[in-house]
Amino acid sequence: MSKKIITFIFFLFITFSVQANTKIAFVDIDFLFENSKVGLSIKKKLENIDLKNSKILKNKEKKIIDEENEIKKLQNIISKEEFDKKIGQFRINLNNYNKEKKIILNQFKNTQNSELKFFFKKINPFLLSYMSENSIDLLIEKKNIFIGKSNIDITKDILKIIDEEINK
């Protein structure tokens, strides 16, 4: 029984010493995206697409609102059959607008996801290389850290490397 206890304590101390030798760092991916040249380029591209989509949707929404207002003006002037016909056409146009809006938003979301994947694909080799060169065993996203020493934050080092290496 005492041999088991001694063995357990021995393994417990070994485990703690192994954990103490693990080098950990953290990086702020959001900061890298917002401040790196490749991140800024992607962000600008997405903003341009979003602006273009917004203009398209606003123009179509304005047409729908104008059509609705025109139908309201004609409500007491035209016959019931003609009014119902215009309401039916308006509903079709409104449904088409909603479908188109949904498609545009889904396309933007897919573009956004593919651009983020591209960003991570671009920076991942630099993260791995930095980890290897600096003997870092574990790299954690900064937003998942409650508190940590600032000397294990490698964000600015990675930003410098990314901006220098990607443009080569």
Short mmCIF file of N, CA and C in Angstrom, two decimals:
data_model
loop_
_atom_site.label_atom_id
_atom_site.label_comp_id
_atom_site.label_asym_id
_atom_site.label_seq_id
_atom_site.Cartn_x
_atom_site.Cartn_y
_atom_site.Cartn_z
N MET A 1 0.81 -1.19 0.00
CA MET A 1 0.00 0.00 0.00
C MET A 1 0.86 1.26 0.00
N SER A 2 1.90 1.29 0.80
CA SER A 2 2.77 2.47 0.88
C SER A 2 3.55 2.66 -0.43
N LYS A 3 3.86 1.57 -1.14
CA LYS A 3 4.55 1.69 -2.43
C LYS A 3 3.64 2.39 -3.44
N LYS A 4 2.34 2.09 -3.37
CA LYS A 4 1.40 2.72 -4.29
C LYS A 4 1.30 4.22 -4.01
N ILE A 5 1.29 4.58 -2.75
CA ILE A 5 1.22 6.00 -2.38
C ILE A 5 2.48 6.72 -2.83
N ILE A 6 3.63 6.13 -2.59
CA ILE A 6 4.90 6.74 -3.01
C ILE A 6 4.95 6.87 -4.52
N THR A 7 4.50 5.84 -5.24
CA THR A 7 4.47 5.87 -6.70
C THR A 7 3.53 6.98 -7.19
N PHE A 8 2.37 7.09 -6.56
CA PHE A 8 1.40 8.12 -6.93
C PHE A 8 1.98 9.52 -6.72
N ILE A 9 2.61 9.75 -5.60
CA ILE A 9 3.22 11.04 -5.30
C ILE A 9 4.34 11.34 -6.29
N PHE A 10 5.13 10.33 -6.63
CA PHE A 10 6.22 10.48 -7.60
C PHE A 10 5.66 10.95 -8.95
N PHE A 11 4.61 10.27 -9.45
CA PHE A 11 4.01 10.65 -10.72
C PHE A 11 3.35 12.03 -10.66
N LEU A 12 2.82 12.36 -9.51
CA LEU A 12 2.21 13.66 -9.32
C LEU A 12 3.25 14.77 -9.48
N PHE A 13 4.41 14.60 -8.87
CA PHE A 13 5.49 15.59 -9.00
C PHE A 13 6.02 15.67 -10.42
N ILE A 14 6.12 14.53 -11.09
CA ILE A 14 6.58 14.52 -12.48
C ILE A 14 5.59 15.30 -13.36
N THR A 15 4.30 15.10 -13.13
CA THR A 15 3.28 15.79 -13.91
C THR A 15 3.38 17.30 -13.72
N PHE A 16 3.56 17.74 -12.48
CA PHE A 16 3.67 19.17 -12.23
C PHE A 16 4.93 19.75 -12.87
N SER A 17 6.01 19.03 -12.87
CA SER A 17 7.23 19.56 -13.47
C SER A 17 7.12 19.61 -14.99
N VAL A 18 6.41 18.67 -15.58
CA VAL A 18 6.19 18.69 -17.03
C VAL A 18 5.33 19.89 -17.40
N GLN A 19 4.29 20.15 -16.64
CA GLN A 19 3.43 21.28 -16.92
C GLN A 19 4.18 22.60 -16.76
N ALA A 20 5.09 22.67 -15.85
CA ALA A 20 5.85 23.89 -15.63
C ALA A 20 6.80 24.20 -16.78
N ASN A 21 7.19 23.19 -17.54
CA ASN A 21 8.11 23.38 -18.66
C ASN A 21 7.39 23.73 -19.96
N THR A 22 6.10 23.72 -19.98
CA THR A 22 5.34 24.04 -21.17
C THR A 22 5.33 25.55 -21.37
N LYS A 23 5.80 25.99 -22.53
CA LYS A 23 5.84 27.43 -22.81
C LYS A 23 4.55 27.82 -23.54
N ILE A 24 3.88 28.79 -22.98
CA ILE A 24 2.58 29.24 -23.50
C ILE A 24 2.68 30.70 -23.92
N ALA A 25 1.97 31.04 -24.99
CA ALA A 25 1.89 32.43 -25.44
C ALA A 25 0.46 32.68 -25.91
N PHE A 26 0.13 33.94 -26.05
CA PHE A 26 -1.19 34.25 -26.61
C PHE A 26 -1.06 35.33 -27.66
N VAL A 27 -2.07 35.34 -28.54
CA VAL A 27 -2.07 36.26 -29.66
C VAL A 27 -3.49 36.79 -29.85
N ASP A 28 -3.59 38.05 -30.21
CA ASP A 28 -4.89 38.68 -30.45
C ASP A 28 -5.16 38.65 -31.96
N ILE A 29 -5.94 37.67 -32.39
CA ILE A 29 -6.23 37.48 -33.81
C ILE A 29 -7.03 38.67 -34.36
N ASP A 30 -7.95 39.20 -33.56
CA ASP A 30 -8.72 40.36 -34.01
C ASP A 30 -7.81 41.55 -34.30
N PHE A 31 -6.83 41.77 -33.43
CA PHE A 31 -5.88 42.85 -33.64
C PHE A 31 -5.08 42.62 -34.92
N LEU A 32 -4.66 41.38 -35.14
CA LEU A 32 -3.92 41.06 -36.37
C LEU A 32 -4.77 41.34 -37.60
N PHE A 33 -6.05 40.96 -37.53
CA PHE A 33 -6.93 41.19 -38.68
C PHE A 33 -7.14 42.68 -38.92
N GLU A 34 -7.35 43.43 -37.84
CA GLU A 34 -7.64 44.86 -37.96
C GLU A 34 -6.42 45.69 -38.35
N ASN A 35 -5.20 45.19 -38.09
CA ASN A 35 -4.01 46.02 -38.27
C ASN A 35 -2.99 45.50 -39.27
N SER A 36 -3.08 44.25 -39.67
CA SER A 36 -2.12 43.74 -40.65
C SER A 36 -2.52 44.20 -42.05
N LYS A 37 -1.56 44.25 -42.93
CA LYS A 37 -1.84 44.69 -44.30
C LYS A 37 -2.82 43.75 -44.99
N VAL A 38 -2.63 42.45 -44.81
CA VAL A 38 -3.52 41.49 -45.45
C VAL A 38 -4.92 41.59 -44.84
N GLY A 39 -5.01 41.79 -43.53
CA GLY A 39 -6.30 41.94 -42.87
C GLY A 39 -7.02 43.20 -43.31
N LEU A 40 -6.28 44.29 -43.39
CA LEU A 40 -6.87 45.56 -43.84
C LEU A 40 -7.36 45.46 -45.28
N SER A 41 -6.62 44.74 -46.11
CA SER A 41 -7.01 44.55 -47.49
C SER A 41 -8.33 43.77 -47.58
N ILE A 42 -8.43 42.71 -46.79
CA ILE A 42 -9.65 41.91 -46.77
C ILE A 42 -10.81 42.74 -46.23
N LYS A 43 -10.55 43.47 -45.17
CA LYS A 43 -11.60 44.30 -44.56
C LYS A 43 -12.12 45.33 -45.56
N LYS A 44 -11.21 45.97 -46.30
CA LYS A 44 -11.61 46.96 -47.30
C LYS A 44 -12.43 46.31 -48.41
N LYS A 45 -12.01 45.15 -48.84
CA LYS A 45 -12.74 44.42 -49.89
C LYS A 45 -14.16 44.09 -49.42
N LEU A 46 -14.28 43.61 -48.18
CA LEU A 46 -15.60 43.27 -47.65
C LEU A 46 -16.47 44.51 -47.47
N GLU A 47 -15.88 45.61 -47.04
CA GLU A 47 -16.64 46.85 -46.89
C GLU A 47 -17.16 47.34 -48.23
N ASN A 48 -16.34 47.21 -49.29
CA ASN A 48 -16.78 47.63 -50.62
C ASN A 48 -17.94 46.76 -51.12
N ILE A 49 -17.84 45.47 -50.90
CA ILE A 49 -18.92 44.57 -51.30
C ILE A 49 -20.19 44.91 -50.54
N ASP A 50 -20.05 45.14 -49.23
CA ASP A 50 -21.21 45.46 -48.40
C ASP A 50 -21.84 46.79 -48.83
N LEU A 51 -21.02 47.77 -49.14
CA LEU A 51 -21.53 49.06 -49.60
C LEU A 51 -22.29 48.91 -50.92
N LYS A 52 -21.72 48.14 -51.84
CA LYS A 52 -22.37 47.90 -53.13
C LYS A 52 -23.72 47.19 -52.92
N ASN A 53 -23.72 46.18 -52.07
CA ASN A 53 -24.96 45.44 -51.79
C ASN A 53 -26.00 46.35 -51.14
N SER A 54 -25.55 47.19 -50.23
CA SER A 54 -26.48 48.12 -49.56
C SER A 54 -27.14 49.07 -50.56
N LYS A 55 -26.35 49.58 -51.49
CA LYS A 55 -26.90 50.48 -52.51
C LYS A 55 -27.94 49.77 -53.37
N ILE A 56 -27.62 48.56 -53.77
CA ILE A 56 -28.55 47.78 -54.60
C ILE A 56 -29.85 47.54 -53.84
N LEU A 57 -29.73 47.12 -52.59
CA LEU A 57 -30.93 46.82 -51.80
C LEU A 57 -31.74 48.07 -51.48
N LYS A 58 -31.06 49.18 -51.22
CA LYS A 58 -31.78 50.43 -50.93
C LYS A 58 -32.56 50.90 -52.15
N ASN A 59 -31.95 50.77 -53.35
CA ASN A 59 -32.66 51.16 -54.57
C ASN A 59 -33.90 50.31 -54.79
N LYS A 60 -33.75 49.02 -54.57
CA LYS A 60 -34.90 48.12 -54.76
C LYS A 60 -35.96 48.36 -53.69
N GLU A 61 -35.51 48.63 -52.46
CA GLU A 61 -36.45 48.92 -51.38
C GLU A 61 -37.22 50.21 -51.66
N LYS A 62 -36.53 51.21 -52.20
CA LYS A 62 -37.18 52.47 -52.56
C LYS A 62 -38.25 52.24 -53.62
N LYS A 63 -37.95 51.39 -54.60
CA LYS A 63 -38.94 51.08 -55.64
C LYS A 63 -40.16 50.39 -55.04
N ILE A 64 -39.92 49.50 -54.10
CA ILE A 64 -41.03 48.79 -53.44
C ILE A 64 -41.90 49.77 -52.65
N ILE A 65 -41.26 50.68 -51.92
CA ILE A 65 -41.99 51.68 -51.14
C ILE A 65 -42.77 52.61 -52.06
N ASP A 66 -42.15 53.02 -53.16
CA ASP A 66 -42.84 53.89 -54.13
C ASP A 66 -44.05 53.17 -54.72
N GLU A 67 -43.87 51.90 -55.03
CA GLU A 67 -44.99 51.12 -55.58
C GLU A 67 -46.12 51.01 -54.56
N GLU A 68 -45.76 50.78 -53.31
CA GLU A 68 -46.77 50.68 -52.25
C GLU A 68 -47.52 52.01 -52.09
N ASN A 69 -46.78 53.11 -52.10
CA ASN A 69 -47.42 54.42 -51.98
C ASN A 69 -48.33 54.72 -53.17
N GLU A 70 -47.90 54.33 -54.34
CA GLU A 70 -48.71 54.53 -55.55
C GLU A 70 -50.01 53.74 -55.46
N ILE A 71 -49.93 52.52 -54.96
CA ILE A 71 -51.14 51.68 -54.81
C ILE A 71 -52.08 52.31 -53.78
N LYS A 72 -51.53 52.84 -52.69
CA LYS A 72 -52.37 53.49 -51.68
C LYS A 72 -53.09 54.70 -52.25
N LYS A 73 -52.40 55.45 -53.11
CA LYS A 73 -53.02 56.63 -53.73
C LYS A 73 -54.17 56.23 -54.65
N LEU A 74 -53.99 55.08 -55.33
CA LEU A 74 -55.00 54.65 -56.31
C LEU A 74 -56.13 53.84 -55.69
N GLN A 75 -56.05 53.54 -54.43
CA GLN A 75 -57.00 52.63 -53.78
C GLN A 75 -58.46 53.07 -53.98
N ASN A 76 -58.75 54.32 -53.79
CA ASN A 76 -60.14 54.79 -53.90
C ASN A 76 -60.50 55.27 -55.31
N ILE A 77 -59.53 55.27 -56.20
CA ILE A 77 -59.76 55.78 -57.55
C ILE A 77 -60.06 54.65 -58.54
N ILE A 78 -59.35 53.54 -58.41
CA ILE A 78 -59.50 52.44 -59.38
C ILE A 78 -60.52 51.41 -58.87
N SER A 79 -60.92 50.53 -59.78
CA SER A 79 -61.90 49.50 -59.41
C SER A 79 -61.27 48.47 -58.47
N LYS A 80 -62.12 47.75 -57.76
CA LYS A 80 -61.65 46.75 -56.80
C LYS A 80 -60.82 45.67 -57.49
N GLU A 81 -61.25 45.23 -58.66
CA GLU A 81 -60.52 44.18 -59.39
C GLU A 81 -59.12 44.65 -59.78
N GLU A 82 -59.06 45.86 -60.29
CA GLU A 82 -57.77 46.42 -60.69
C GLU A 82 -56.87 46.63 -59.46
N PHE A 83 -57.48 47.08 -58.35
CA PHE A 83 -56.73 47.28 -57.11
C PHE A 83 -56.17 45.94 -56.61
N ASP A 84 -57.01 44.89 -56.61
CA ASP A 84 -56.56 43.56 -56.17
C ASP A 84 -55.44 43.04 -57.06
N LYS A 85 -55.55 43.35 -58.36
CA LYS A 85 -54.51 42.94 -59.31
C LYS A 85 -53.19 43.64 -58.97
N LYS A 86 -53.25 44.94 -58.68
CA LYS A 86 -52.04 45.69 -58.32
C LYS A 86 -51.45 45.20 -56.98
N ILE A 87 -52.32 44.88 -56.03
CA ILE A 87 -51.86 44.35 -54.73
C ILE A 87 -51.17 43.00 -54.95
N GLY A 88 -51.74 42.16 -55.80
CA GLY A 88 -51.14 40.86 -56.10
C GLY A 88 -49.76 41.02 -56.71
N GLN A 89 -49.64 41.94 -57.66
CA GLN A 89 -48.35 42.19 -58.29
C GLN A 89 -47.35 42.77 -57.28
N PHE A 90 -47.85 43.64 -56.40
CA PHE A 90 -46.99 44.22 -55.36
C PHE A 90 -46.45 43.12 -54.44
N ARG A 91 -47.29 42.20 -54.04
CA ARG A 91 -46.85 41.10 -53.17
C ARG A 91 -45.80 40.23 -53.86
N ILE A 92 -45.99 39.99 -55.14
CA ILE A 92 -44.99 39.23 -55.91
C ILE A 92 -43.66 39.98 -55.92
N ASN A 93 -43.72 41.29 -56.19
CA ASN A 93 -42.50 42.11 -56.20
C ASN A 93 -41.83 42.13 -54.83
N LEU A 94 -42.65 42.23 -53.78
CA LEU A 94 -42.11 42.23 -52.41
C LEU A 94 -41.45 40.90 -52.08
N ASN A 95 -42.08 39.81 -52.46
CA ASN A 95 -41.48 38.48 -52.24
C ASN A 95 -40.17 38.33 -53.01
N ASN A 96 -40.16 38.81 -54.25
CA ASN A 96 -38.93 38.75 -55.05
C ASN A 96 -37.82 39.56 -54.40
N TYR A 97 -38.17 40.74 -53.90
CA TYR A 97 -37.19 41.57 -53.20
C TYR A 97 -36.64 40.85 -51.97
N ASN A 98 -37.51 40.27 -51.17
CA ASN A 98 -37.07 39.55 -49.96
C ASN A 98 -36.18 38.37 -50.30
N LYS A 99 -36.53 37.65 -51.37
CA LYS A 99 -35.69 36.52 -51.80
C LYS A 99 -34.31 37.01 -52.26
N GLU A 100 -34.32 38.08 -53.06
CA GLU A 100 -33.05 38.63 -53.56
C GLU A 100 -32.19 39.14 -52.40
N LYS A 101 -32.83 39.79 -51.44
CA LYS A 101 -32.11 40.30 -50.26
C LYS A 101 -31.47 39.14 -49.50
N LYS A 102 -32.21 38.07 -49.33
CA LYS A 102 -31.68 36.89 -48.62
C LYS A 102 -30.50 36.28 -49.38
N ILE A 103 -30.61 36.21 -50.69
CA ILE A 103 -29.52 35.67 -51.51
C ILE A 103 -28.28 36.55 -51.40
N ILE A 104 -28.47 37.86 -51.50
CA ILE A 104 -27.33 38.79 -51.41
C ILE A 104 -26.65 38.68 -50.05
N LEU A 105 -27.44 38.62 -48.98
CA LEU A 105 -26.87 38.52 -47.63
C LEU A 105 -26.14 37.19 -47.44
N ASN A 106 -26.69 36.11 -47.98
CA ASN A 106 -26.01 34.81 -47.89
C ASN A 106 -24.71 34.80 -48.69
N GLN A 107 -24.73 35.40 -49.86
CA GLN A 107 -23.52 35.50 -50.66
C GLN A 107 -22.45 36.31 -49.94
N PHE A 108 -22.85 37.40 -49.30
CA PHE A 108 -21.90 38.21 -48.55
C PHE A 108 -21.32 37.41 -47.38
N LYS A 109 -22.17 36.70 -46.69
CA LYS A 109 -21.71 35.89 -45.56
C LYS A 109 -20.72 34.81 -46.03
N ASN A 110 -21.01 34.19 -47.17
CA ASN A 110 -20.10 33.18 -47.72
C ASN A 110 -18.77 33.82 -48.14
N THR A 111 -18.83 34.99 -48.74
CA THR A 111 -17.61 35.71 -49.13
C THR A 111 -16.80 36.07 -47.90
N GLN A 112 -17.49 36.55 -46.87
CA GLN A 112 -16.83 36.91 -45.62
C GLN A 112 -16.13 35.69 -45.01
N ASN A 113 -16.82 34.57 -44.98
CA ASN A 113 -16.21 33.35 -44.43
C ASN A 113 -15.02 32.88 -45.25
N SER A 114 -15.12 32.94 -46.56
CA SER A 114 -13.99 32.51 -47.39
C SER A 114 -12.79 33.45 -47.23
N GLU A 115 -13.06 34.74 -47.09
CA GLU A 115 -11.97 35.70 -46.89
C GLU A 115 -11.29 35.49 -45.52
N LEU A 116 -12.07 35.17 -44.50
CA LEU A 116 -11.48 34.89 -43.19
C LEU A 116 -10.65 33.60 -43.24
N LYS A 117 -11.14 32.61 -43.97
CA LYS A 117 -10.35 31.38 -44.13
C LYS A 117 -9.04 31.70 -44.85
N PHE A 118 -9.11 32.53 -45.86
CA PHE A 118 -7.91 32.95 -46.59
C PHE A 118 -6.94 33.64 -45.65
N PHE A 119 -7.45 34.53 -44.79
CA PHE A 119 -6.61 35.24 -43.82
C PHE A 119 -5.89 34.25 -42.90
N PHE A 120 -6.65 33.31 -42.36
CA PHE A 120 -6.03 32.34 -41.46
C PHE A 120 -5.04 31.43 -42.19
N LYS A 121 -5.36 31.12 -43.43
CA LYS A 121 -4.44 30.31 -44.23
C LYS A 121 -3.13 31.05 -44.48
N LYS A 122 -3.23 32.37 -44.65
CA LYS A 122 -2.03 33.19 -44.88
C LYS A 122 -1.18 33.32 -43.62
N ILE A 123 -1.80 33.52 -42.45
CA ILE A 123 -1.02 33.79 -41.24
C ILE A 123 -0.59 32.53 -40.51
N ASN A 124 -1.25 31.41 -40.75
CA ASN A 124 -0.95 30.18 -40.01
C ASN A 124 0.52 29.75 -40.14
N PRO A 125 1.12 29.76 -41.33
CA PRO A 125 2.54 29.36 -41.41
C PRO A 125 3.46 30.25 -40.57
N PHE A 126 3.14 31.53 -40.48
CA PHE A 126 3.97 32.44 -39.69
C PHE A 126 3.80 32.17 -38.20
N LEU A 127 2.59 31.83 -37.79
CA LEU A 127 2.36 31.47 -36.39
C LEU A 127 3.13 30.20 -36.04
N LEU A 128 3.04 29.20 -36.90
CA LEU A 128 3.74 27.94 -36.64
C LEU A 128 5.25 28.14 -36.63
N SER A 129 5.75 28.92 -37.55
CA SER A 129 7.18 29.19 -37.61
C SER A 129 7.65 29.91 -36.36
N TYR A 130 6.91 30.93 -35.94
CA TYR A 130 7.26 31.68 -34.74
C TYR A 130 7.24 30.76 -33.52
N MET A 131 6.23 29.91 -33.44
CA MET A 131 6.15 28.97 -32.31
C MET A 131 7.35 28.05 -32.30
N SER A 132 7.74 27.56 -33.44
CA SER A 132 8.87 26.66 -33.54
C SER A 132 10.18 27.36 -33.16
N GLU A 133 10.39 28.54 -33.70
CA GLU A 133 11.63 29.28 -33.44
C GLU A 133 11.77 29.70 -31.98
N ASN A 134 10.64 29.93 -31.32
CA ASN A 134 10.67 30.41 -29.93
C ASN A 134 10.27 29.33 -28.93
N SER A 135 10.23 28.09 -29.37
CA SER A 135 9.90 26.94 -28.52
C SER A 135 8.60 27.13 -27.74
N ILE A 136 7.60 27.60 -28.42
CA ILE A 136 6.28 27.78 -27.81
C ILE A 136 5.48 26.51 -28.06
N ASP A 137 4.95 25.95 -26.97
CA ASP A 137 4.21 24.70 -27.06
C ASP A 137 2.71 24.92 -27.29
N LEU A 138 2.20 26.03 -26.78
CA LEU A 138 0.76 26.26 -26.83
C LEU A 138 0.51 27.74 -27.12
N LEU A 139 -0.32 28.00 -28.13
CA LEU A 139 -0.68 29.36 -28.51
C LEU A 139 -2.18 29.51 -28.33
N ILE A 140 -2.58 30.50 -27.55
CA ILE A 140 -3.99 30.69 -27.20
C ILE A 140 -4.46 32.05 -27.73
N GLU A 141 -5.71 32.08 -28.17
CA GLU A 141 -6.34 33.33 -28.61
C GLU A 141 -6.55 34.23 -27.40
N LYS A 142 -6.22 35.49 -27.54
CA LYS A 142 -6.26 36.43 -26.42
C LYS A 142 -7.64 36.58 -25.80
N LYS A 143 -8.69 36.51 -26.62
CA LYS A 143 -10.03 36.70 -26.07
C LYS A 143 -10.45 35.55 -25.15
N ASN A 144 -9.72 34.45 -25.17
CA ASN A 144 -10.01 33.33 -24.29
C ASN A 144 -9.17 33.36 -23.01
N ILE A 145 -8.40 34.40 -22.81
CA ILE A 145 -7.54 34.55 -21.63
C ILE A 145 -8.25 35.48 -20.64
N PHE A 146 -8.33 35.03 -19.40
CA PHE A 146 -8.88 35.89 -18.35
C PHE A 146 -7.84 36.90 -17.91
N ILE A 147 -6.65 36.43 -17.60
CA ILE A 147 -5.56 37.30 -17.18
C ILE A 147 -4.25 36.60 -17.53
N GLY A 148 -3.26 37.37 -17.90
CA GLY A 148 -1.96 36.80 -18.24
C GLY A 148 -0.90 37.87 -18.28
N LYS A 149 0.32 37.46 -18.19
CA LYS A 149 1.44 38.41 -18.25
C LYS A 149 1.57 38.95 -19.67
N SER A 150 1.89 40.22 -19.75
CA SER A 150 1.99 40.84 -21.07
C SER A 150 3.22 40.36 -21.85
N ASN A 151 4.20 39.81 -21.15
CA ASN A 151 5.39 39.35 -21.86
C ASN A 151 5.15 38.07 -22.67
N ILE A 152 4.00 37.41 -22.48
CA ILE A 152 3.71 36.23 -23.31
C ILE A 152 2.72 36.57 -24.43
N ASP A 153 2.40 37.85 -24.58
CA ASP A 153 1.58 38.32 -25.70
C ASP A 153 2.50 38.56 -26.89
N ILE A 154 2.33 37.75 -27.92
CA ILE A 154 3.22 37.83 -29.09
C ILE A 154 2.55 38.51 -30.28
N THR A 155 1.44 39.19 -30.05
CA THR A 155 0.66 39.78 -31.14
C THR A 155 1.47 40.75 -31.98
N LYS A 156 2.18 41.67 -31.35
CA LYS A 156 2.92 42.68 -32.12
C LYS A 156 4.08 42.07 -32.89
N ASP A 157 4.72 41.03 -32.31
CA ASP A 157 5.79 40.34 -33.03
C ASP A 157 5.24 39.66 -34.28
N ILE A 158 4.10 39.01 -34.12
CA ILE A 158 3.48 38.32 -35.25
C ILE A 158 3.04 39.33 -36.31
N LEU A 159 2.47 40.45 -35.88
CA LEU A 159 2.04 41.49 -36.83
C LEU A 159 3.22 41.97 -37.67
N LYS A 160 4.33 42.21 -37.02
CA LYS A 160 5.53 42.67 -37.73
C LYS A 160 5.99 41.63 -38.75
N ILE A 161 6.01 40.37 -38.35
CA ILE A 161 6.44 39.29 -39.24
C ILE A 161 5.49 39.16 -40.42
N ILE A 162 4.20 39.18 -40.15
CA ILE A 162 3.20 39.03 -41.21
C ILE A 162 3.34 40.15 -42.24
N ASP A 163 3.41 41.38 -41.76
CA ASP A 163 3.50 42.50 -42.69
C ASP A 163 4.78 42.48 -43.50
N GLU A 164 5.87 42.02 -42.92
CA GLU A 164 7.13 41.94 -43.66
C GLU A 164 7.15 40.79 -44.66
N GLU A 165 6.67 39.62 -44.24
CA GLU A 165 6.81 38.42 -45.05
C GLU A 165 5.77 38.28 -46.15
N ILE A 166 4.55 38.71 -45.92
CA ILE A 166 3.50 38.51 -46.93
C ILE A 166 3.75 39.37 -48.16
N ASN A 167 4.36 40.51 -48.02
CA ASN A 167 4.63 41.38 -49.15
C ASN A 167 5.85 40.98 -49.96
N LYS A 168 6.59 39.99 -49.52
CA LYS A 168 7.79 39.56 -50.26
C LYS A 168 7.43 38.84 -51.51
#
